PDB file of C-alpha atoms in Angstrom:
ATOM      1  CA  MET V 533    -179.174 165.956 144.392  1.00  0.00           C
ATOM      2  CA  SER V 534    -177.016 169.077 144.338  1.00  0.00           C
ATOM      3  CA  ILE V 535    -174.804 170.069 147.244  1.00  0.00           C
ATOM      4  CA  LEU V 536    -177.094 172.979 148.124  1.00  0.00           C
ATOM      5  CA  GLU V 537    -180.150 170.715 148.197  1.00  0.00           C
ATOM      6  CA  GLN V 538    -178.261 168.199 150.331  1.00  0.00           C
ATOM      7  CA  LEU V 539    -177.282 170.973 152.763  1.00  0.00           C
ATOM      8  CA  GLN V 540    -180.925 172.052 153.068  1.00  0.00           C
ATOM      9  CA  SER V 541    -182.075 168.489 153.674  1.00  0.00           C
ATOM     10  CA  ASP V 542    -179.328 167.797 156.239  1.00  0.00           C
ATOM     11  CA  MET V 543    -180.052 171.075 158.040  1.00  0.00           C
ATOM     12  CA  ILE V 544    -183.668 170.021 158.552  1.00  0.00           C
ATOM     13  CA  LYS V 545    -182.584 166.570 159.772  1.00  0.00           C
ATOM     14  CA  ALA V 546    -180.061 168.091 162.208  1.00  0.00           C
ATOM     15  CA  ALA V 547    -182.686 170.506 163.544  1.00  0.00           C
ATOM     16  CA  LYS V 548    -185.189 167.677 164.105  1.00  0.00           C
ATOM     17  CA  ALA V 549    -182.532 165.555 165.807  1.00  0.00           C
ATOM     18  CA  ARG V 550    -181.502 168.555 167.961  1.00  0.00           C
ATOM     19  CA  GLU V 551    -177.843 168.247 166.935  1.00  0.00           C
ATOM     20  CA  LYS V 552    -176.718 171.771 167.854  1.00  0.00           C
ATOM     21  CA  GLY V 553    -173.109 171.485 166.725  1.00  0.00           C
ATOM     22  CA  ARG V 554    -173.950 169.943 163.369  1.00  0.00           C
ATOM     23  CA  LEU V 555    -176.843 172.347 162.800  1.00  0.00           C
ATOM     24  CA  GLY V 556    -174.641 175.360 163.502  1.00  0.00           C
ATOM     25  CA  ALA V 557    -171.944 174.077 161.156  1.00  0.00           C
ATOM     26  CA  ILE V 558    -174.443 173.458 158.344  1.00  0.00           C
ATOM     27  CA  ARG V 559    -175.957 176.913 158.819  1.00  0.00           C
ATOM     28  CA  PHE V 560    -172.478 178.428 158.630  1.00  0.00           C
ATOM     29  CA  VAL V 561    -171.737 176.541 155.394  1.00  0.00           C
ATOM     30  CA  ARG V 562    -175.054 177.658 153.893  1.00  0.00           C
ATOM     31  CA  SER V 563    -174.266 181.235 154.896  1.00  0.00           C
ATOM     32  CA  GLU V 564    -170.893 181.079 153.153  1.00  0.00           C
ATOM     33  CA  MET V 565    -172.591 179.618 150.075  1.00  0.00           C
ATOM     34  CA  LYS V 566    -175.065 182.515 150.041  1.00  0.00           C
ATOM     35  CA  TYR V 567    -172.223 185.061 150.301  1.00  0.00           C
ATOM     36  CA  ARG V 568    -170.499 183.414 147.323  1.00  0.00           C
ATOM     37  CA  GLU V 569    -173.756 183.416 145.357  1.00  0.00           C
ATOM     38  CA  ILE V 570    -174.182 187.144 145.973  1.00  0.00           C
ATOM     39  CA  GLU V 571    -170.536 187.737 145.049  1.00  0.00           C
ATOM     40  CA  LEU V 572    -170.942 185.882 141.746  1.00  0.00           C
ATOM     41  CA  GLY V 573    -174.352 187.398 141.014  1.00  0.00           C
ATOM     42  CA  ARG V 574    -175.811 184.051 139.934  1.00  0.00           C
ATOM     43  CA  PRO V 575    -177.004 180.809 141.488  1.00  0.00           C
ATOM     44  CA  LEU V 576    -174.179 178.514 142.561  1.00  0.00           C
ATOM     45  CA  LYS V 577    -173.227 175.482 140.542  1.00  0.00           C
ATOM     46  CA  ASP V 578    -171.757 172.429 142.255  1.00  0.00           C
ATOM     47  CA  GLU V 579    -168.241 173.514 141.169  1.00  0.00           C
ATOM     48  CA  ASP V 580    -168.740 176.829 142.991  1.00  0.00           C
ATOM     49  CA  ALA V 581    -170.045 175.013 146.055  1.00  0.00           C
ATOM     50  CA  ILE V 582    -166.994 172.718 146.051  1.00  0.00           C
ATOM     51  CA  GLU V 583    -164.751 175.775 145.895  1.00  0.00           C
ATOM     52  CA  VAL V 584    -166.486 177.253 148.962  1.00  0.00           C
ATOM     53  CA  LEU V 585    -166.304 173.923 150.792  1.00  0.00           C
ATOM     54  CA  SER V 586    -162.588 173.585 150.003  1.00  0.00           C
ATOM     55  CA  ARG V 587    -161.922 177.045 151.355  1.00  0.00           C
ATOM     56  CA  LEU V 588    -163.884 176.284 154.537  1.00  0.00           C
ATOM     57  CA  SER V 589    -162.085 172.968 154.981  1.00  0.00           C
ATOM     58  CA  LYS V 590    -158.730 174.706 154.804  1.00  0.00           C
ATOM     59  CA  ARG V 591    -159.893 177.367 157.256  1.00  0.00           C
ATOM     60  CA  HIS V 592    -161.079 174.730 159.751  1.00  0.00           C
ATOM     61  CA  ARG V 593    -157.797 172.780 159.512  1.00  0.00           C
ATOM     62  CA  GLU V 594    -155.764 175.935 160.127  1.00  0.00           C
ATOM     63  CA  SER V 595    -157.968 176.886 163.079  1.00  0.00           C
ATOM     64  CA  ILE V 596    -157.584 173.425 164.595  1.00  0.00           C
ATOM     65  CA  GLU V 597    -153.791 173.755 164.372  1.00  0.00           C
ATOM     66  CA  GLN V 598    -153.803 177.186 165.979  1.00  0.00           C
ATOM     67  CA  PHE V 599    -156.236 176.276 168.759  1.00  0.00           C
ATOM     68  CA  THR V 600    -154.345 173.075 169.539  1.00  0.00           C
ATOM     69  CA  SER V 601    -151.046 174.926 169.855  1.00  0.00           C
ATOM     70  CA  ALA V 602    -152.758 177.491 172.103  1.00  0.00           C
ATOM     71  CA  GLY V 603    -154.247 174.755 174.292  1.00  0.00           C
ATOM     72  CA  ARG V 604    -157.877 175.711 173.546  1.00  0.00           C
ATOM     73  CA  LEU V 605    -159.328 172.221 173.290  1.00  0.00           C
ATOM     74  CA  ASP V 606    -162.897 173.519 173.670  1.00  0.00           C
ATOM     75  CA  LEU V 607    -162.509 175.485 170.432  1.00  0.00           C
ATOM     76  CA  VAL V 608    -160.746 172.581 168.715  1.00  0.00           C
ATOM     77  CA  GLU V 609    -163.813 170.435 169.308  1.00  0.00           C
ATOM     78  CA  ASN V 610    -166.092 172.992 167.594  1.00  0.00           C
ATOM     79  CA  GLU V 611    -163.749 173.279 164.625  1.00  0.00           C
ATOM     80  CA  GLU V 612    -163.556 169.496 164.275  1.00  0.00           C
ATOM     81  CA  VAL V 613    -167.359 169.314 164.091  1.00  0.00           C
ATOM     82  CA  GLY V 614    -167.306 171.997 161.380  1.00  0.00           C
ATOM     83  CA  LEU V 615    -164.536 170.207 159.488  1.00  0.00           C
ATOM     84  CA  GLY V 616    -166.467 166.942 159.660  1.00  0.00           C
ATOM     85  CA  VAL V 617    -169.553 168.596 158.187  1.00  0.00           C
ATOM     86  CA  VAL V 618    -167.609 170.318 155.410  1.00  0.00           C
ATOM     87  CA  THR V 619    -165.630 167.238 154.384  1.00  0.00           C
ATOM     88  CA  GLY V 620    -168.864 165.260 154.230  1.00  0.00           C
ATOM     89  CA  TYR V 621    -169.955 167.346 151.235  1.00  0.00           C
ATOM     90  CA  LEU V 622    -166.611 167.396 149.417  1.00  0.00           C
ATOM     91  CA  PRO V 623    -165.861 164.797 146.741  1.00  0.00           C
ATOM     92  CA  GLU V 624    -163.719 161.896 147.888  1.00  0.00           C
ATOM     93  CA  ALA V 625    -160.083 162.916 148.267  1.00  0.00           C
ATOM     94  CA  LEU V 626    -157.465 161.576 145.889  1.00  0.00           C
ATOM     95  CA  THR V 627    -154.905 159.143 147.237  1.00  0.00           C
ATOM     96  CA  GLU V 628    -151.265 160.184 147.217  1.00  0.00           C
ATOM     97  CA  ASP V 629    -150.547 157.759 144.358  1.00  0.00           C
ATOM     98  CA  GLU V 630    -153.394 159.119 142.216  1.00  0.00           C
ATOM     99  CA  LEU V 631    -152.252 162.652 142.943  1.00  0.00           C
ATOM    100  CA  ALA V 632    -148.644 161.834 142.075  1.00  0.00           C
ATOM    101  CA  ALA V 633    -149.788 160.344 138.758  1.00  0.00           C
ATOM    102  CA  ILE V 634    -151.762 163.502 137.915  1.00  0.00           C
ATOM    103  CA  VAL V 635    -148.767 165.693 138.817  1.00  0.00           C
ATOM    104  CA  THR V 636    -146.370 163.590 136.712  1.00  0.00           C
ATOM    105  CA  GLU V 637    -148.761 163.643 133.762  1.00  0.00           C
ATOM    106  CA  THR V 638    -149.238 167.410 134.039  1.00  0.00           C
ATOM    107  CA  VAL V 639    -145.499 168.081 134.289  1.00  0.00           C
ATOM    108  CA  ALA V 640    -145.071 166.160 131.022  1.00  0.00           C
ATOM    109  CA  GLU V 641    -147.991 168.022 129.370  1.00  0.00           C
ATOM    110  CA  VAL V 642    -146.655 171.434 130.357  1.00  0.00           C
ATOM    111  CA  GLY V 643    -143.066 170.498 129.552  1.00  0.00           C
ATOM    112  CA  ALA V 644    -141.758 171.885 132.828  1.00  0.00           C
ATOM    113  CA  SER V 645    -138.345 170.807 134.023  1.00  0.00           C
ATOM    114  CA  THR V 646    -137.100 173.327 136.595  1.00  0.00           C
ATOM    115  CA  ARG V 647    -138.349 174.500 139.959  1.00  0.00           C
ATOM    116  CA  GLY V 648    -138.788 177.939 138.440  1.00  0.00           C
ATOM    117  CA  GLN V 649    -141.821 176.552 136.616  1.00  0.00           C
ATOM    118  CA  ILE V 650    -143.727 175.429 139.723  1.00  0.00           C
ATOM    119  CA  GLY V 651    -146.351 178.112 139.192  1.00  0.00           C
ATOM    120  CA  LEU V 652    -146.987 176.954 135.641  1.00  0.00           C
ATOM    121  CA  VAL V 653    -147.479 173.355 136.740  1.00  0.00           C
ATOM    122  CA  MET V 654    -149.637 174.324 139.741  1.00  0.00           C
ATOM    123  CA  LYS V 655    -151.866 176.393 137.461  1.00  0.00           C
ATOM    124  CA  ALA V 656    -152.426 173.309 135.293  1.00  0.00           C
ATOM    125  CA  VAL V 657    -152.804 170.781 138.144  1.00  0.00           C
ATOM    126  CA  MET V 658    -155.173 172.585 140.503  1.00  0.00           C
ATOM    127  CA  PRO V 659    -158.242 172.585 138.206  1.00  0.00           C
ATOM    128  CA  LYS V 660    -157.805 168.811 137.769  1.00  0.00           C
ATOM    129  CA  VAL V 661    -157.821 168.148 141.526  1.00  0.00           C
ATOM    130  CA  LYS V 662    -160.183 170.909 142.639  1.00  0.00           C
ATOM    131  CA  GLY V 663    -161.754 170.023 145.970  1.00  0.00           C
ATOM    132  CA  ARG V 664    -160.106 166.611 146.031  1.00  0.00           C
ATOM    133  CA  ALA V 665    -156.590 167.479 147.225  1.00  0.00           C
ATOM    134  CA  ASP V 666    -154.906 169.944 149.565  1.00  0.00           C
ATOM    135  CA  GLY V 667    -152.882 172.601 147.772  1.00  0.00           C
ATOM    136  CA  LYS V 668    -149.899 172.133 150.108  1.00  0.00           C
ATOM    137  CA  ILE V 669    -149.649 168.439 149.256  1.00  0.00           C
ATOM    138  CA  VAL V 670    -149.951 169.218 145.538  1.00  0.00           C
ATOM    139  CA  ARG V 671    -147.202 171.858 145.806  1.00  0.00           C
ATOM    140  CA  ASP V 672    -144.889 169.397 147.596  1.00  0.00           C
ATOM    141  CA  LEU V 673    -145.458 166.763 144.907  1.00  0.00           C
ATOM    142  CA  VAL V 674    -144.856 169.298 142.116  1.00  0.00           C
ATOM    143  CA  GLN V 675    -141.617 170.427 143.782  1.00  0.00           C
ATOM    144  CA  ALA V 676    -140.470 166.816 144.087  1.00  0.00           C
ATOM    145  CA  ALA V 677    -141.320 166.150 140.434  1.00  0.00           C
ATOM    146  CA  LEU V 678    -139.297 169.101 139.138  1.00  0.00           C
ATOM    147  CA  VAL V 679    -135.518 169.060 138.998  1.00  0.00           C
ATOM    148  CA  PRO V 680    -133.896 171.957 140.888  1.00  0.00           C
ATOM    149  CA  ALA V 681    -132.838 174.852 138.658  1.00  0.00           C
ATOM    150  CA  THR V 682    -129.130 174.835 137.845  1.00  0.00           C
ATOM    151  CA  GLU V 683    -127.108 177.523 139.545  1.00  0.00           C
ATOM    152  CA  ASP V 684    -124.710 179.684 137.501  1.00  0.00           C
TER     153      ASP V 684
END
């Protein structure tokens, strides 16, 4: 079953169970999927849906941080429900060890050796971990894997 079909099915279940928070979050996700479909001008594939879900996951995490620091716990609760819904449709996240292995392998493939080549490595790593790892964590691992550039 595709992600879009699963969303439709879960939306109906949430409506029947009268789960307002979950229903609202699923409707929001479906809305974002529809916007992306219109933007692309074609029906979404699962890869496109994962991209949208990753973007929404990041947005929810950032909102939770901001609302927590502002003391708005009522809004944090709503964002956590949304984040829970979104992460339920994403593929299982990679462990730090698996991610480190992918980064090390990619650094060797690309032949990068200095921190000035972070962008090159990131460009090669991100498609491999799409939807399964946070970009910030990947960037930190890439930086740790590369030797600092020598200063003149």
